[in-house]
Coordinates of N, CA and C in Angstrom, one line a residue:
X1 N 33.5 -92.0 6.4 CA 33.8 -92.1 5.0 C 34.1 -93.5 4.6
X2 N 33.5 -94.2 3.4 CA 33.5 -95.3 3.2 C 34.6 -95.2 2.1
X3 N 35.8 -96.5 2.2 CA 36.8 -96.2 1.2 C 36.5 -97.5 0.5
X4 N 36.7 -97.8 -0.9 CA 36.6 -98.8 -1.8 C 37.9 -99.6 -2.0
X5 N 38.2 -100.8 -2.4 CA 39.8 -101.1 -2.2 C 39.8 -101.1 -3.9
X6 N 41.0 -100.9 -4.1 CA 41.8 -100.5 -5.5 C 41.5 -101.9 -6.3
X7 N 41.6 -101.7 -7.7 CA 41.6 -102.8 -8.4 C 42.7 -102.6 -8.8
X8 N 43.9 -104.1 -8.7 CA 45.0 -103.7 -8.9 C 45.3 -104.6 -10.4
X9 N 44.6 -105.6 -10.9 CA 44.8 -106.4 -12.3 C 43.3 -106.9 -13.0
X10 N 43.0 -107.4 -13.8 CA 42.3 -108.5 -14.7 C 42.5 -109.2 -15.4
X11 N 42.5 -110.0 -15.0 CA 43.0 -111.7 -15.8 C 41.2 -112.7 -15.7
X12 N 41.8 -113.8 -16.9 CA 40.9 -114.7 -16.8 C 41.1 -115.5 -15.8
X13 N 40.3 -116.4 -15.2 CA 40.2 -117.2 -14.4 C 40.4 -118.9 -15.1
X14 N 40.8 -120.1 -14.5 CA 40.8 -121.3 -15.3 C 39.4 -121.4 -15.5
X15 N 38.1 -121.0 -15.1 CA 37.1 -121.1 -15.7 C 36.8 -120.5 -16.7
X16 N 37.5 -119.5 -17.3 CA 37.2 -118.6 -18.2 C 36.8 -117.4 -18.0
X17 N 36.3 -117.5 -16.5 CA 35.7 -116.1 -16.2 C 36.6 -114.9 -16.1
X18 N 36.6 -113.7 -16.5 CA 37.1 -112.5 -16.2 C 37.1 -112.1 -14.2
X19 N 38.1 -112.1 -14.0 CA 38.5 -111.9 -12.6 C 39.2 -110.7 -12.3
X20 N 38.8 -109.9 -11.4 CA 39.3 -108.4 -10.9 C 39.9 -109.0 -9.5
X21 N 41.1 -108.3 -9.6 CA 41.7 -108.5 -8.4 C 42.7 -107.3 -7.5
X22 N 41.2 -107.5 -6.7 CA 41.0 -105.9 -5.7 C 42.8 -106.1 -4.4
X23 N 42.6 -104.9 -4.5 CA 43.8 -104.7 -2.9 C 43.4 -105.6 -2.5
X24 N 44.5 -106.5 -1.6 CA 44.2 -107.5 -0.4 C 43.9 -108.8 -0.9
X25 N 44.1 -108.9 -2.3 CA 43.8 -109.7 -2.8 C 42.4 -110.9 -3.2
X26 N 41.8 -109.8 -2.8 CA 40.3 -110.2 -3.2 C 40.0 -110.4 -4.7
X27 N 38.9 -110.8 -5.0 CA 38.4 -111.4 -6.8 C 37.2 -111.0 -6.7
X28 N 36.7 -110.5 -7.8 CA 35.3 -110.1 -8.2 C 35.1 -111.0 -9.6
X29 N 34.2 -111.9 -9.7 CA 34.1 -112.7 -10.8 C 32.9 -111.7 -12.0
X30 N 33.0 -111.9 -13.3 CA 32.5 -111.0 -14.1 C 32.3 -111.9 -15.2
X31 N 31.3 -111.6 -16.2 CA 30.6 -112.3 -17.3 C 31.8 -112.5 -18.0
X32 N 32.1 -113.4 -18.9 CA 33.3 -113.4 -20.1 C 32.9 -112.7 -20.9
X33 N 33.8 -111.8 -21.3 CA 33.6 -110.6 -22.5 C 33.4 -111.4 -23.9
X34 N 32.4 -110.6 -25.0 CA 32.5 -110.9 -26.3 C 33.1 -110.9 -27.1
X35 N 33.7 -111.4 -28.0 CA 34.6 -110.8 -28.8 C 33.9 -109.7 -29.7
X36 N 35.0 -109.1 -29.8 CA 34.1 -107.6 -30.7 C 33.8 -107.5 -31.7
X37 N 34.7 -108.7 -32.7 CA 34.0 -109.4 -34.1 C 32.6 -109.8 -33.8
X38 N 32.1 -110.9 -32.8 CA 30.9 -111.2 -32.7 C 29.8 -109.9 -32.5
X39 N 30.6 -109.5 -31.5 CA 29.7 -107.9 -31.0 C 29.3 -107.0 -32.8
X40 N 30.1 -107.2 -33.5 CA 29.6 -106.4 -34.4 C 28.5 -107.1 -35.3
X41 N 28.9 -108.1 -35.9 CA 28.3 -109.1 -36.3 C 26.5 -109.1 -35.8
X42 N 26.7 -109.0 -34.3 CA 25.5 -109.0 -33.9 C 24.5 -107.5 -33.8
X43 N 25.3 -106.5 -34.2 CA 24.9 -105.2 -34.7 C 24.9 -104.4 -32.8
X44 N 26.1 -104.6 -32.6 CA 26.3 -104.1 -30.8 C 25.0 -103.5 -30.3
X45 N 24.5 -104.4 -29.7 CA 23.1 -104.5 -29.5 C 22.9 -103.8 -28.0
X46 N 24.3 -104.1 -27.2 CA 24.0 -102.8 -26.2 C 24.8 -101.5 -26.4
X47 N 25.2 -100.9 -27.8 CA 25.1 -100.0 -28.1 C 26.2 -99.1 -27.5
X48 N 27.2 -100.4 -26.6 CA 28.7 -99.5 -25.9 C 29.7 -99.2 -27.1
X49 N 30.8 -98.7 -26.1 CA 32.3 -99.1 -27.4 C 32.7 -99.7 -27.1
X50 N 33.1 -100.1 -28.5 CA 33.8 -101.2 -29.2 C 35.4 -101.3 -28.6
X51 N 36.0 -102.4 -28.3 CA 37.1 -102.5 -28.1 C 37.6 -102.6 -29.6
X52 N 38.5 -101.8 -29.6 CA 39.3 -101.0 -31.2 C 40.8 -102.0 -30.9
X53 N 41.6 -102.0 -29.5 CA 42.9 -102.7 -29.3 C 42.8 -104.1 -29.5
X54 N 41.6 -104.8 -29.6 CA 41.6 -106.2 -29.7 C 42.3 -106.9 -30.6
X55 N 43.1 -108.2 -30.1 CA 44.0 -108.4 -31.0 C 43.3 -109.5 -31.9
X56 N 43.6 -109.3 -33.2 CA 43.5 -110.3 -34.6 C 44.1 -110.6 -34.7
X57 N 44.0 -112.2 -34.6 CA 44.6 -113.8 -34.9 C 44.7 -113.4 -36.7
X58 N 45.8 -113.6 -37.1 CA 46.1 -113.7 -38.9 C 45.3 -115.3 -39.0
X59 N 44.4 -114.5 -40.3 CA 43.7 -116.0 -41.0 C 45.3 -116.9 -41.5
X60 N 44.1 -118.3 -41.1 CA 45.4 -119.3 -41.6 C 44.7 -120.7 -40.7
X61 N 45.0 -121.6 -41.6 CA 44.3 -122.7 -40.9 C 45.1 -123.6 -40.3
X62 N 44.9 -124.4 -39.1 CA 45.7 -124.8 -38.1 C 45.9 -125.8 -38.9
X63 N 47.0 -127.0 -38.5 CA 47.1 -128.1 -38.8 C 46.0 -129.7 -37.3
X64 N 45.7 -130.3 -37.7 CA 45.6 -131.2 -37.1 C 46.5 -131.6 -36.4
X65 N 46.6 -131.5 -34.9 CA 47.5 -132.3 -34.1 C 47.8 -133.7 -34.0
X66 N 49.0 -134.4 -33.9 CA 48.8 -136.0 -34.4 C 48.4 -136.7 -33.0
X67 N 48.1 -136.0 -32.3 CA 47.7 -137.0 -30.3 C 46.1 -136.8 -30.6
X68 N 45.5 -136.0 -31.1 CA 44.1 -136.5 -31.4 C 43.8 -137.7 -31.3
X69 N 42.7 -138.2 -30.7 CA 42.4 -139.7 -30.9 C 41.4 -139.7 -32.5
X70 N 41.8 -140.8 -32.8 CA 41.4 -140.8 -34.3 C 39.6 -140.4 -34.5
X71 N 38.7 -140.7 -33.8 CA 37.5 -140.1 -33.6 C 37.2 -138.5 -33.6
X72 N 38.6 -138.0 -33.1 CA 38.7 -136.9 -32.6 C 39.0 -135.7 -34.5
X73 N 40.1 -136.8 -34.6 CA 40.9 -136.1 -36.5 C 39.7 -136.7 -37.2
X74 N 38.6 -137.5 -37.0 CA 37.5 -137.5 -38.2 C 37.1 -135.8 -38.0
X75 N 36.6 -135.5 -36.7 CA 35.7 -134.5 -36.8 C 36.3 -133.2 -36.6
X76 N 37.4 -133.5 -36.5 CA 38.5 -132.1 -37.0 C 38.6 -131.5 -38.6
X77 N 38.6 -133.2 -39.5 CA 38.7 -133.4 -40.7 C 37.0 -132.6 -41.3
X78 N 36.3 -133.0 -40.7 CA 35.0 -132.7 -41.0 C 34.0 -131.3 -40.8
X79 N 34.9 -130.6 -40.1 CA 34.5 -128.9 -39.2 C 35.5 -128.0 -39.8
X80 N 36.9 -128.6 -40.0 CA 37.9 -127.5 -40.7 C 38.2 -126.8 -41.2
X81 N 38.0 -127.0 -42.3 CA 37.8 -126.4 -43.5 C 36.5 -125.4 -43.5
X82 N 35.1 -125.8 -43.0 CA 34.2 -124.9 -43.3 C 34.2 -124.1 -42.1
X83 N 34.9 -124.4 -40.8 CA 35.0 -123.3 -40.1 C 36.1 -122.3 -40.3
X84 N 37.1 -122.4 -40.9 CA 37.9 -121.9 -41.5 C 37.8 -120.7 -42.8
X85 N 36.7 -121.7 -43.5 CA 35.8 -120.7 -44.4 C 34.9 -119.6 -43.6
X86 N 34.2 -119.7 -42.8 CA 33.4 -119.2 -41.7 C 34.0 -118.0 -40.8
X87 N 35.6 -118.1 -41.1 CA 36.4 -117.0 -40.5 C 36.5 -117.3 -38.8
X88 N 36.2 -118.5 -38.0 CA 36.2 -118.9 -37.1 C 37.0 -119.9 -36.6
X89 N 38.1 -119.7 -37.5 CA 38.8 -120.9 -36.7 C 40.5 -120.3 -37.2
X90 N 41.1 -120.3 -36.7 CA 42.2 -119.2 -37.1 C 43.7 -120.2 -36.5
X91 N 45.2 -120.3 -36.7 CA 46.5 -120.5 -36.3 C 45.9 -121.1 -34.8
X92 N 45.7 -119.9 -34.1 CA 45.3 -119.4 -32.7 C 44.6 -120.3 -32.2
X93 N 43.6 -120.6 -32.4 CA 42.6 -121.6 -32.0 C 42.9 -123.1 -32.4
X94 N 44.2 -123.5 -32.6 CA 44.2 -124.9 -32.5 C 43.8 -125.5 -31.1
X95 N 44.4 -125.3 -30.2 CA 44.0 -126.1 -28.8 C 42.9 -125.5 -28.1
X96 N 41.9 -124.6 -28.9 CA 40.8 -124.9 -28.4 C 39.8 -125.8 -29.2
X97 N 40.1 -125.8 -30.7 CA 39.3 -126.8 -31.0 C 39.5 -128.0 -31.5
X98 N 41.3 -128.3 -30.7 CA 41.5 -129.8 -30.6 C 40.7 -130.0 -29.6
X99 N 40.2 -129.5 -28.5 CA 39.9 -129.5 -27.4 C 38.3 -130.2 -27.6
X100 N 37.7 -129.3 -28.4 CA 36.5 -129.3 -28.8 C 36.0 -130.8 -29.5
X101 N 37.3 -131.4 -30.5 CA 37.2 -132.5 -31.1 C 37.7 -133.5 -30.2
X102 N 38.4 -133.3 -29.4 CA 38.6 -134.5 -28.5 C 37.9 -134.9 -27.5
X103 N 37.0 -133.9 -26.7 CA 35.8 -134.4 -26.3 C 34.5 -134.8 -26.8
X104 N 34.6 -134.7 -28.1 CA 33.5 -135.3 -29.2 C 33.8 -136.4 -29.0
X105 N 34.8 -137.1 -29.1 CA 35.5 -138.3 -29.4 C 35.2 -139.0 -28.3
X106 N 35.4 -138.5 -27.5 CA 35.7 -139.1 -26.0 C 34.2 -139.4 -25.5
X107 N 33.0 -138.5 -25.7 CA 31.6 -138.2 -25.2 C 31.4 -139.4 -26.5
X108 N 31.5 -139.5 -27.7 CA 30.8 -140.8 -29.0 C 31.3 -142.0 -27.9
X109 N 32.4 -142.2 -27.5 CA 33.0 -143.3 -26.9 C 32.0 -143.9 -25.9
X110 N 32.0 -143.0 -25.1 CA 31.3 -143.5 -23.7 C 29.9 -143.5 -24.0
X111 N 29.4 -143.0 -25.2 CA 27.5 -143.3 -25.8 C 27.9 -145.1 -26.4
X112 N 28.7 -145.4 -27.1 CA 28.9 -146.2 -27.6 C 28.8 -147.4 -26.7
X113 N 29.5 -147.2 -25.2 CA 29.7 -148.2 -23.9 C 28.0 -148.3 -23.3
X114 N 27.6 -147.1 -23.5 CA 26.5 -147.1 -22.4 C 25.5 -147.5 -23.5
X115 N 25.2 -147.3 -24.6 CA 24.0 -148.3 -25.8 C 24.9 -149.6 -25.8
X116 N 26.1 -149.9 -25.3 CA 25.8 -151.8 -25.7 C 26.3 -152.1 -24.3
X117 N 26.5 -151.6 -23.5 CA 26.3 -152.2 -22.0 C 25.2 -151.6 -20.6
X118 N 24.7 -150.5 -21.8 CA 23.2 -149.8 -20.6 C 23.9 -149.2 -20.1
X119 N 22.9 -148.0 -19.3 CA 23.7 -146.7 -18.7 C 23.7 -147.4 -17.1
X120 N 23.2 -148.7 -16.3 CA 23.2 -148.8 -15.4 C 23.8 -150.2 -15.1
X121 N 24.2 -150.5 -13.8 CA 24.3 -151.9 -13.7 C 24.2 -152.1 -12.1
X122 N 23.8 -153.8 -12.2 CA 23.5 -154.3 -10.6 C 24.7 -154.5 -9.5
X123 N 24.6 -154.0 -8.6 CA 25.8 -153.8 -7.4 C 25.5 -155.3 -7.2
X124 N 26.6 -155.3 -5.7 CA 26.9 -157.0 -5.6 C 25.6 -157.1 -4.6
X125 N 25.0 -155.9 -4.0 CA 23.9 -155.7 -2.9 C 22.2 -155.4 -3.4
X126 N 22.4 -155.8 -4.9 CA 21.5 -155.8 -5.4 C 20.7 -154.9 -6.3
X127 N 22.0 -153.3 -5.7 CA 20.9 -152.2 -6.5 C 21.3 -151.8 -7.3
X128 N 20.6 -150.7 -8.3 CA 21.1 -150.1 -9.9 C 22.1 -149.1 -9.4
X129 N 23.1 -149.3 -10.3 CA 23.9 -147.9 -10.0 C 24.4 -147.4 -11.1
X130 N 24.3 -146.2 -11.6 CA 25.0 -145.6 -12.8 C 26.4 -146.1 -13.2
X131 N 26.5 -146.5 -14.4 CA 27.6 -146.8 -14.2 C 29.0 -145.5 -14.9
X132 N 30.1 -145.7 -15.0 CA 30.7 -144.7 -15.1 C 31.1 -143.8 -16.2
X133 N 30.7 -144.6 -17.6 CA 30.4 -144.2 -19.0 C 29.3 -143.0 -18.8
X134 N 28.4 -142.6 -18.0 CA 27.4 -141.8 -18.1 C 27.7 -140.9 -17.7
X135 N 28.8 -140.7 -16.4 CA 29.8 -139.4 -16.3 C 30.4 -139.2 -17.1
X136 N 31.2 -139.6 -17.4 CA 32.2 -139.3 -19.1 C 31.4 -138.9 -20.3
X137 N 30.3 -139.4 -20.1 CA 29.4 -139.0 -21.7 C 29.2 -137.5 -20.9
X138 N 28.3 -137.3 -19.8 CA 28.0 -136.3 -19.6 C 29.0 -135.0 -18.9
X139 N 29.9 -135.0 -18.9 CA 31.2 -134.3 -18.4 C 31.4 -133.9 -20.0
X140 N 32.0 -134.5 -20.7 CA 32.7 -134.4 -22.3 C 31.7 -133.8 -22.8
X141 N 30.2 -134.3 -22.8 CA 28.9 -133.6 -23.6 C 29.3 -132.2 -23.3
X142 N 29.1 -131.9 -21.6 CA 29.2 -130.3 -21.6 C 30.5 -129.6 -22.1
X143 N 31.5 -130.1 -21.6 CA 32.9 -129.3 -22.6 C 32.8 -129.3 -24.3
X144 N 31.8 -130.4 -24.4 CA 32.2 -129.7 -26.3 C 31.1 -129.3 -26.2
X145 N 29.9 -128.8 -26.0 CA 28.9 -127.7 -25.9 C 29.6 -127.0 -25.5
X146 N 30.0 -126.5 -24.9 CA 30.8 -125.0 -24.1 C 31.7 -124.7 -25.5
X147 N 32.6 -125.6 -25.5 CA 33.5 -125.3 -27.3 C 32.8 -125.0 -28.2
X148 N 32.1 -126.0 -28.5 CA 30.9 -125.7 -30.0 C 30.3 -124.1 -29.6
X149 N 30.1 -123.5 -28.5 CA 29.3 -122.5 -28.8 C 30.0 -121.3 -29.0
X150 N 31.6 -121.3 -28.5 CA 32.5 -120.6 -28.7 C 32.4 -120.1 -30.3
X151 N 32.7 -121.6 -30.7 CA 32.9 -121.3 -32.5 C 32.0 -121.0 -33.2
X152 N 30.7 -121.0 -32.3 CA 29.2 -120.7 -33.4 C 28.7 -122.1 -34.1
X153 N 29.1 -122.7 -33.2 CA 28.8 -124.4 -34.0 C 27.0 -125.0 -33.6
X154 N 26.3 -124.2 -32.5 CA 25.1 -125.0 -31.8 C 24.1 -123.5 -32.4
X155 N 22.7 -123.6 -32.8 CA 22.1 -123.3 -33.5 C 21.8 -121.7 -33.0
X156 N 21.7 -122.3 -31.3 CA 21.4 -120.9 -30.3 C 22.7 -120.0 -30.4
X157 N 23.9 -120.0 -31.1 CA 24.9 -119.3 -30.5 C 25.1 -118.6 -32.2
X158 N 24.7 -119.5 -33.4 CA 24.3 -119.0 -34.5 C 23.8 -117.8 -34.8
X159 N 22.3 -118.3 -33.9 CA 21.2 -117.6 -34.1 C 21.4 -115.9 -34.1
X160 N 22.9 -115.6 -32.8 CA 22.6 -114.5 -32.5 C 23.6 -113.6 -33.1
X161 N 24.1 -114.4 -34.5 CA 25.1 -114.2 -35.2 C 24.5 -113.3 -36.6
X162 N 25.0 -112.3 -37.5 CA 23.9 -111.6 -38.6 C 25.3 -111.5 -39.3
X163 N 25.3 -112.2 -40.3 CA 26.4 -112.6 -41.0 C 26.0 -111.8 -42.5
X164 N 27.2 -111.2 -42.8 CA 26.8 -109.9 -43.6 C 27.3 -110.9 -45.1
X165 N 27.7 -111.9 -45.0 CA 28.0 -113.0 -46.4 C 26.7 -114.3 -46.1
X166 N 26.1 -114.1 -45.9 CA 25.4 -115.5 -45.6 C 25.0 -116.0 -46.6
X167 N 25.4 -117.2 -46.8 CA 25.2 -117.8 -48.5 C 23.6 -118.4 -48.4
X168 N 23.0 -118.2 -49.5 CA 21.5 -119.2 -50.0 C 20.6 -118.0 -49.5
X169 N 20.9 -116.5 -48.6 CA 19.7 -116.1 -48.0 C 19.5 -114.9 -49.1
X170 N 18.5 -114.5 -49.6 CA 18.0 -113.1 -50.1 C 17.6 -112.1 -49.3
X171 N 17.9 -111.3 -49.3 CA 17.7 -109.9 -48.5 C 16.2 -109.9 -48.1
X172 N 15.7 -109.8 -47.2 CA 14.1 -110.1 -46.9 C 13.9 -108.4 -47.0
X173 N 12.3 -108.3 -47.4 CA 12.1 -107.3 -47.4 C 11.0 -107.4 -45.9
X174 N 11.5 -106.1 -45.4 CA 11.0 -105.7 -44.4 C 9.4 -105.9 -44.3
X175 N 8.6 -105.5 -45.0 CA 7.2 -105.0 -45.3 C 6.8 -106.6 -45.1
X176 N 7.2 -107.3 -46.3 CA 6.8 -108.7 -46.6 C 7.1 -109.3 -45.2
X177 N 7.9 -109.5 -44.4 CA 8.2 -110.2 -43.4 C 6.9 -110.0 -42.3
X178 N 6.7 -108.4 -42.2 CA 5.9 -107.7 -41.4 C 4.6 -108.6 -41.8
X179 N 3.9 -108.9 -42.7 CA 3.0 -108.9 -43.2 C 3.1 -110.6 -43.8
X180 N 3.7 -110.9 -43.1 CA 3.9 -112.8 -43.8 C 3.8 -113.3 -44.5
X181 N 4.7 -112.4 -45.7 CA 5.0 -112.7 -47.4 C 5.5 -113.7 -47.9
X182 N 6.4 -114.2 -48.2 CA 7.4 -115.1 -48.9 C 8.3 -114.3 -48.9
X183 N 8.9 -113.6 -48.6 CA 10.2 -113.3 -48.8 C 11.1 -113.5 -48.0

């Protein structure tokens, strides 16, 4: 008889990942769960249940943190407010999307070094070597893509979003769409 070891907790991981942690201390890594606002939004497309206990963050818009680097409070100043309108940015989520704006800041910086000093330079031995602005651009690039897609900010993460207020759209009529109307 084959015995299975207990799962004794679930927590996130510093990756974000959902972690089970079996007797003996073992880990089973697992997809990061949806939120269940998005899951509806997207019309629960694999058709489970809904997590009903999930907690809601009270609307309310964060303040700007003052350790932002100033590149950082432009594009805090600039996302705020309409993500706020957008119902995606809540108390709760300040230090994820200081997070989000300070690697904006920090990734513009290091594009800024590598277009006026080139992404490469000559060793004392003659050869090209990356220089270290191209790590920083491309490390920061990925952490505020990873943020931006959290909040619905990159077009793919949009896309899979069916927003029951969507301003400027008219209700398409089915037939027409079918049949490649104008509507």
């Amino acid at each position: 008889m084959i015995t299975c070891p207990r799962v004794l907790c679930k927590y996130r991981s510093s990756t974000g990942q959902v972690e089970i942690m079996m007797e003996g201390g073992m880990t089973m890594a697992g997809r990061k769960p949806k939120p269940t606002a998005i899951k509806k939004l997207e019309g629960n497309p694999g058709k489970r249940k809904l997590n009903t206990k999930e907690p809601i963050p009270a609307k309310g818009m964060p303040n700007c943190p003052e350790w932002l680097m100033p590149e950082a409070k432009k594009e805090w100043e600039r996302l705020a407010d309409l993500m706020n309108q957008m119902g995606v940015l809540t108390e709760v989520d300040m230090a994820a999307f200081a997070a989000y704006c300070q690697s904006y800041a920090r990734w513009k910086e290091a594009q800024k070094h590598i277009t006026s000093e080139g992404s490469t330079f000559e060793t004392d031995k003659g050869y090209q070597q990356q220089t270290p602005w191209v790590g920083i651009a491309n490390t920061n690039q990925k952490l505020m893509l990873q943020a931006a897609s959290e909040f619905g900010l990159t077009p793919s993460s949009r896309s899979r979003i069916v927003a029951g207020n969507a301003k400027g759209k008219e209700p398409e009529d089915e037939m027409e769409a079918l049949l490649g109307g104008d509507a």
